[in-house]
Short mmCIF file of C-alpha atoms and ligand atoms in Angstrom, two decimals:
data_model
loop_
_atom_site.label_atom_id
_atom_site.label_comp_id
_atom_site.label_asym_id
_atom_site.label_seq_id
_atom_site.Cartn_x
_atom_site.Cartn_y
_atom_site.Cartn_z
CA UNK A 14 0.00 0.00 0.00
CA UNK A 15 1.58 3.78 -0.89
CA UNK A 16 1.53 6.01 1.91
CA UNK A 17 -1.05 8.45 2.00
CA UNK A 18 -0.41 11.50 0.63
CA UNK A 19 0.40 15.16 2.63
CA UNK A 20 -2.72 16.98 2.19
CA UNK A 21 -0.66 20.17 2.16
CA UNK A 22 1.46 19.13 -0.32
CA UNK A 23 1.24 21.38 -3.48
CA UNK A 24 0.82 20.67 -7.34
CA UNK A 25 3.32 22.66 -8.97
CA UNK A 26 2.67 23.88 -12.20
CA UNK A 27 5.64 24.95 -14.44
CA UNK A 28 6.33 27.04 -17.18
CA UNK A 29 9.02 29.39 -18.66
CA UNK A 30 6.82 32.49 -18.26
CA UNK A 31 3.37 33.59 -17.58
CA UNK A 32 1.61 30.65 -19.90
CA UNK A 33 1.01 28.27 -17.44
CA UNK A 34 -0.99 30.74 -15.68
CA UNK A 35 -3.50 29.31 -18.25
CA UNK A 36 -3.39 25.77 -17.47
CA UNK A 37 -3.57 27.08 -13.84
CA UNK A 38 -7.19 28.59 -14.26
CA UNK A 39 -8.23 25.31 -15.95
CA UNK A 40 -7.35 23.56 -12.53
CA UNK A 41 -8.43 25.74 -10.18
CA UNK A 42 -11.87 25.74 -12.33
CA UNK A 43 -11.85 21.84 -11.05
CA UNK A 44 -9.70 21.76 -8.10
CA UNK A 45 -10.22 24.88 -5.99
CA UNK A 46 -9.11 23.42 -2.71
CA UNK A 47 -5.70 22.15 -4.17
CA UNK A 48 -2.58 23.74 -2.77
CA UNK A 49 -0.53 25.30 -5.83
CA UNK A 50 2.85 26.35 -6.13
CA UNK A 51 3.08 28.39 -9.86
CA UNK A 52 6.46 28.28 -10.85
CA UNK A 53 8.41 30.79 -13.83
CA UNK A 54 11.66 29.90 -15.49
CA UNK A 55 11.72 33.66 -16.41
CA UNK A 56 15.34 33.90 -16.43
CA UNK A 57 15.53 30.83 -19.07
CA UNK A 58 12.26 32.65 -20.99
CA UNK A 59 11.93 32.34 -23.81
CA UNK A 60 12.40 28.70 -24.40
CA UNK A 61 11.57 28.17 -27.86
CA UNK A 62 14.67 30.11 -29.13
CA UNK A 63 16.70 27.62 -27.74
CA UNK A 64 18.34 24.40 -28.58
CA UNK A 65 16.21 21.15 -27.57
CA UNK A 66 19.67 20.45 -25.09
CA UNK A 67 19.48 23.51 -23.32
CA UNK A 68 15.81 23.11 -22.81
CA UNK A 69 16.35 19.76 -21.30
CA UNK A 70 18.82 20.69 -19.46
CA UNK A 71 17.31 23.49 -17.65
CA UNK A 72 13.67 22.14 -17.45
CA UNK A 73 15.37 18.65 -15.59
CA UNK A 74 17.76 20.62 -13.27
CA UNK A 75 14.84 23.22 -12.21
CA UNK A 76 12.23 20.83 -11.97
CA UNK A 77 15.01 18.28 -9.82
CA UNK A 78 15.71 21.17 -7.54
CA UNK A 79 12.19 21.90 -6.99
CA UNK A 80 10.66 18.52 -6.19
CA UNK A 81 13.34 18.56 -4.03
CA UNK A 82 12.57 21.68 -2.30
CA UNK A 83 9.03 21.28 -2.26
CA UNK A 84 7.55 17.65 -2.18
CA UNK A 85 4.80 18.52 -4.80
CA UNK A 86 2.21 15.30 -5.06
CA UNK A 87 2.53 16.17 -9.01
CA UNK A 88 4.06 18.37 -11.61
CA UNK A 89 2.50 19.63 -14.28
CA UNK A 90 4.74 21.38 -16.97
CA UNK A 91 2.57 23.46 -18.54
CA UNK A 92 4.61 24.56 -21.57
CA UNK A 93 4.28 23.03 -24.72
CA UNK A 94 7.80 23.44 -25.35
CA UNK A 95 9.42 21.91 -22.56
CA UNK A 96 7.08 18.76 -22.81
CA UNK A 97 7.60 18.13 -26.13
CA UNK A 98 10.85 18.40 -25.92
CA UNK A 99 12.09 17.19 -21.91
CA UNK A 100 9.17 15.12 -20.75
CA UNK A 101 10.17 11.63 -21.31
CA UNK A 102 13.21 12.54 -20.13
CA UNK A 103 12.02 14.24 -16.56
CA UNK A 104 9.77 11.13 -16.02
CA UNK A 105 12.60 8.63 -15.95
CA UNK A 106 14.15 10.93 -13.44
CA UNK A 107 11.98 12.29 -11.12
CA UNK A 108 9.75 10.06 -9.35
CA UNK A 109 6.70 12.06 -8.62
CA UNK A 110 3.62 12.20 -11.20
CA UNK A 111 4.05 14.55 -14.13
CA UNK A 112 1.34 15.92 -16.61
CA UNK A 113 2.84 17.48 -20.08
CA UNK A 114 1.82 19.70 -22.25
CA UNK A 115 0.42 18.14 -25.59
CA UNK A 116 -0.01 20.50 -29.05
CA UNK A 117 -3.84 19.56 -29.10
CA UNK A 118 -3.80 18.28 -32.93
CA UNK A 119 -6.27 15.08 -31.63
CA UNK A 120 -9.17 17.44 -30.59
CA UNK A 121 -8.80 19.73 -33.45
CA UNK A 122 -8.51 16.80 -36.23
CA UNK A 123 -11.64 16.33 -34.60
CA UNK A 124 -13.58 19.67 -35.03
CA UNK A 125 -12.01 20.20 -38.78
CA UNK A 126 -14.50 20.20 -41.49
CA UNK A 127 -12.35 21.20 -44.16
CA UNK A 128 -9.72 18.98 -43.09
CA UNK A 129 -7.43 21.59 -43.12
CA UNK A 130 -6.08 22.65 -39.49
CA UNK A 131 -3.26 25.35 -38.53
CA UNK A 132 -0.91 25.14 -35.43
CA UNK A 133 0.71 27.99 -33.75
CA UNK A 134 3.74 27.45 -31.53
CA UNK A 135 7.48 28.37 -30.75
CA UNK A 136 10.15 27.88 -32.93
CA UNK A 137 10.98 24.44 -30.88
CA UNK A 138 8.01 23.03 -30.54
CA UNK A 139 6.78 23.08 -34.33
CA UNK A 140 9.92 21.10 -35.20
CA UNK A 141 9.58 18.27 -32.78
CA UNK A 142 9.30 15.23 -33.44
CA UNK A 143 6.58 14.56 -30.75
CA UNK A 144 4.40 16.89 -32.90
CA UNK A 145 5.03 14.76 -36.15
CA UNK A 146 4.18 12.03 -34.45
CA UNK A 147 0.90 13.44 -33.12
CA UNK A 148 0.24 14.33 -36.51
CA UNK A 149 1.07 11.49 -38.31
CA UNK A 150 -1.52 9.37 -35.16
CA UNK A 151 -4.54 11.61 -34.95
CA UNK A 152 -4.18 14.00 -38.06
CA UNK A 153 -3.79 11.30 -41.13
CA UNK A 154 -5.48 12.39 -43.95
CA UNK A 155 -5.88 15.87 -42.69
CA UNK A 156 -3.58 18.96 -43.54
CA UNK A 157 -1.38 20.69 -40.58
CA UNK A 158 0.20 23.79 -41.48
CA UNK A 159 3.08 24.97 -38.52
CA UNK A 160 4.27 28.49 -37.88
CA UNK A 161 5.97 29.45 -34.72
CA UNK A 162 4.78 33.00 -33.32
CA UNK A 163 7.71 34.19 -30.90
CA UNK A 164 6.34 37.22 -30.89
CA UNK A 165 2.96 36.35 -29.40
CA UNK A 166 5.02 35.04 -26.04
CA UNK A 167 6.41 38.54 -25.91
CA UNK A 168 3.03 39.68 -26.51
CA UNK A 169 1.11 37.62 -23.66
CA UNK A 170 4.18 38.11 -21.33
CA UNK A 171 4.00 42.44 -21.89
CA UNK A 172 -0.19 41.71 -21.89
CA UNK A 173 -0.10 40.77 -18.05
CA UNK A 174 2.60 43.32 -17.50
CA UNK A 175 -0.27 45.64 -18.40
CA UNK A 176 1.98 47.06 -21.28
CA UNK A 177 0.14 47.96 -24.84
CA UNK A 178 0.70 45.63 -27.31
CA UNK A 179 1.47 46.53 -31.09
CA UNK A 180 -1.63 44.60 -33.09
CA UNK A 181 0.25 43.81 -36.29
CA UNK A 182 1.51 41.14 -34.00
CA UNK A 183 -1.88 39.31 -33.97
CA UNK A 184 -1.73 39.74 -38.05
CA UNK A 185 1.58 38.59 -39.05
CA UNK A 186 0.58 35.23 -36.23
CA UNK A 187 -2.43 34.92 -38.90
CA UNK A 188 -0.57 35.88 -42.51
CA UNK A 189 1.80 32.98 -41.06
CA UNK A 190 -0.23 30.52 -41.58
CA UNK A 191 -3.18 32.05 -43.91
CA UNK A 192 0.03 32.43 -46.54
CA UNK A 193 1.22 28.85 -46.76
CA UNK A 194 -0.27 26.70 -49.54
CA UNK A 195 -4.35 25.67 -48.21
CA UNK A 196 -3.99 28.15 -45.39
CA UNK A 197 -7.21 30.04 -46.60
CA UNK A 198 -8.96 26.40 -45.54
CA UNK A 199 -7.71 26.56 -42.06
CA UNK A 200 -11.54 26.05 -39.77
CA UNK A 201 -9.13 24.85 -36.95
CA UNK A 202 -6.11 26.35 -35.09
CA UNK A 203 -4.07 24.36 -32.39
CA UNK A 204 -2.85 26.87 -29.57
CA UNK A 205 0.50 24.80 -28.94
CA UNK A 206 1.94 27.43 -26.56
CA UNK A 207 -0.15 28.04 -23.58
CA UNK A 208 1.23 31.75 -23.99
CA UNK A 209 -1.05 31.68 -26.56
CA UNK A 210 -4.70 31.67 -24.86
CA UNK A 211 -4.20 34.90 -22.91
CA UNK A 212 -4.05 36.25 -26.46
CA UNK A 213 -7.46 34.44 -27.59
CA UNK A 214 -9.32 37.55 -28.22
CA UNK A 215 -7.38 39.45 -30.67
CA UNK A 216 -6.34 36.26 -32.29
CA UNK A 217 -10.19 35.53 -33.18
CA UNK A 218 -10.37 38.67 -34.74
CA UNK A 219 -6.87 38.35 -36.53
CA UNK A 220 -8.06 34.78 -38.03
CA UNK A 221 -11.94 36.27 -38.70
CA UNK A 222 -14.86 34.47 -38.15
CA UNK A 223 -15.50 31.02 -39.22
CA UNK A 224 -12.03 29.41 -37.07
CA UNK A 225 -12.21 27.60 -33.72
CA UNK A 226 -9.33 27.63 -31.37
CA UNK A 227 -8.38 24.88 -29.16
CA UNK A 228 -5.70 24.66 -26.55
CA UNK A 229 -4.32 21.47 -23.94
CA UNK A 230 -5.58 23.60 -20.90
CA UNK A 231 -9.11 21.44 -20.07
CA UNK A 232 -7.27 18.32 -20.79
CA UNK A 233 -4.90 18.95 -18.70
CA UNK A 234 -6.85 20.42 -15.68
CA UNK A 235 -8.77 16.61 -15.94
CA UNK A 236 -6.07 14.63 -16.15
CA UNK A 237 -4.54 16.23 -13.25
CA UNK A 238 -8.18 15.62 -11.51
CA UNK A 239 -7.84 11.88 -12.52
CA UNK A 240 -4.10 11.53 -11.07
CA UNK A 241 -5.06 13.18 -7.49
CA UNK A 242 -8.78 11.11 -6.98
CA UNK A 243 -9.25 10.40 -3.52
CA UNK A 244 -6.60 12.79 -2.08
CA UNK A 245 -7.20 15.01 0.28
CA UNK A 246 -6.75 18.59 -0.62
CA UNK A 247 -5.49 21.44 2.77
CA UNK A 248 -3.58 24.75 2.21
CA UNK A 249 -0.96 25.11 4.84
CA UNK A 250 -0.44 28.55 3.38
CA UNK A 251 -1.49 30.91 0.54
CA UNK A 252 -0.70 29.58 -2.79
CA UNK A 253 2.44 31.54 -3.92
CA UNK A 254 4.31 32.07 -7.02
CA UNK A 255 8.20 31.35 -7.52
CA UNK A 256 10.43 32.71 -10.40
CA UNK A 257 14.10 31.81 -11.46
CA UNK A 258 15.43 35.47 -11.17
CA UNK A 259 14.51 38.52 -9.51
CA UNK A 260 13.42 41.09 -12.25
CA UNK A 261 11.72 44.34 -12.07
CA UNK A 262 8.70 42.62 -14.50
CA UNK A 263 7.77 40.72 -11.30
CA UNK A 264 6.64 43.57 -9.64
CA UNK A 265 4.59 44.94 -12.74
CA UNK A 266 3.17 41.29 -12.96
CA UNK A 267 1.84 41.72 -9.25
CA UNK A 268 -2.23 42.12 -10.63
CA UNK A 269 -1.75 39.45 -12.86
CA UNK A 270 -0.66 36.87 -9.58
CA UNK A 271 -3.03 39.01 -6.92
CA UNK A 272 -5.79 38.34 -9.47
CA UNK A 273 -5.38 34.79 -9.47
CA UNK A 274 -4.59 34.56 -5.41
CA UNK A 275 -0.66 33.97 -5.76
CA UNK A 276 1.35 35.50 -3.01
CA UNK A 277 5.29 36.34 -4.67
CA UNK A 278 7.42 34.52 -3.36
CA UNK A 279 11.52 34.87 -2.71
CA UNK A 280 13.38 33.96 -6.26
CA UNK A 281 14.15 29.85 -6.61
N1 DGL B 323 4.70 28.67 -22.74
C1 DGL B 323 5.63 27.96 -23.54
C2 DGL B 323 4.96 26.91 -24.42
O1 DGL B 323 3.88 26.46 -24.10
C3 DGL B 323 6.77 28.59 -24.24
C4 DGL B 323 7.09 30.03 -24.26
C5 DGL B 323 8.58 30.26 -24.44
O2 DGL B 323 9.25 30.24 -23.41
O3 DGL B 323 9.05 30.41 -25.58
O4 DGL B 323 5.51 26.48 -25.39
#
């Protein structure tokens, strides 16, 4: 029999930035009572301008140190980039629970009816592997057109700093993939960035009516609810946030964390 688990101890939910914050709102949607610890890799941000080693490397070490630190009953990394890219690896390593971050192609093959389905990411995650293979499994016979959107990270990131952001941004996310050959088809778009649906507004009006956007944050939020059945749920203390560097954009992010009840907390 496993022993049973702390009823304080947290979920932490990872990402290199803000992003997560949107897989976080999925949970707490299902699991209010569950003690979270939200934690940034903002001095590793972005991620998807770097090299699949240095991604594994930093996601691995971080999340080592902070399983460590913190006894979490799971980890979620909620950053399509990092899963695609370290999550295989982190699960051999680390012994507690993890939930990934999965480019939802499967549900948007699904809702296509022109069979023709766009996907907007990083720069590392629209050349993984992991997303040719979910392509190749759930998207057969269907047309997935890629383009990574850097900017839009910047974009959600300076969003919940409360800083204007320039629209063309929104545009040039849309000419990306409205330009490639069958791209004025696209009825489906794949959020693969969970930057990406703190952004969903403008992006419906870049992409004009007639496109559905999907993103991994429900699926996630129930799988997490699946993995923790039958465990009790206690805060010891307020749910806090934790970033890799001390920056003045944490203070300006202050609303963004007050408005989802996460204390600041000291710098990992
Ligand atoms: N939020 C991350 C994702 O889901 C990546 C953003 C970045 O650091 O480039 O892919």
């Amino acid at each position: 029999m496993t022993a049973a688990i702390n009823p304080e101890a947290p979920i932490l939910i990872f990402d290199s930035g803000v992003g997560g914050l949107t897989v976080l709102d999925a949970m707490r949607a299902l699991l209010p009572d569950a003690p979270v610890i939200y934690a940034a890799d903002n001095a590793g941000l972005p991620y998807g301008t770097k090299t699949e080693a240095q991604i594994a490397a930093r996601v691995a070490g971080l999340l080592g140190r902070m399983t460590e630190r913190f006894r979490p009953r799971l980890v979620c990394i909620a950053c399509n980039t990092a899963s695609t890219i370290a999550l295989g690896m982190v699960r051999e390593v680390l012994e507690v629970p993890i939930v990934g971050t999965v480019p939802a192609i499967k549900p948007a093959a699904a809702l296509t009816r022109t069979g023709v389905i766009g996907l907007l990411g990083t720069e590392a995650t629209i050349r993984q592997g992991y997303v040719d293979r979910l392509e190749a499994e759930f998207a057969h016979g269907k047309a997935l057109l890629r383009h990574a959107a850097p900017e839009l990270v910047a974009a959600a990131e300076a969003r919940l700093r409360g800083e204007a952001v320039d629209p063309a941004v929104f545009a040039r996310a849309a000419q990306g993939l409205r330009n490639q050959p069958g791209g004025a088809q696209i009825d489906t778009v794949v959020l693969a960035c969970t930057h990406f649906p703190l952004l969903l507004p403008e992006l419906i009006a870049a992409f004009g009516p007639g496109v559905r956007f999907v993103d991994g944050a429900d699926g996630i939020a129930r799988r997490i609810v699946f993995l923790t059945q039958g465990q009790a749920f206690a805060r010891g203390h307020e749910d806090f946030a934790l970033f890799t560097r001390d920056g003045s954009e944490i203070a300006t992010l202050g609303p963004a964390l007050t408005a989802r009840r996460l204390m600041r907390s000291a710098t990992l």
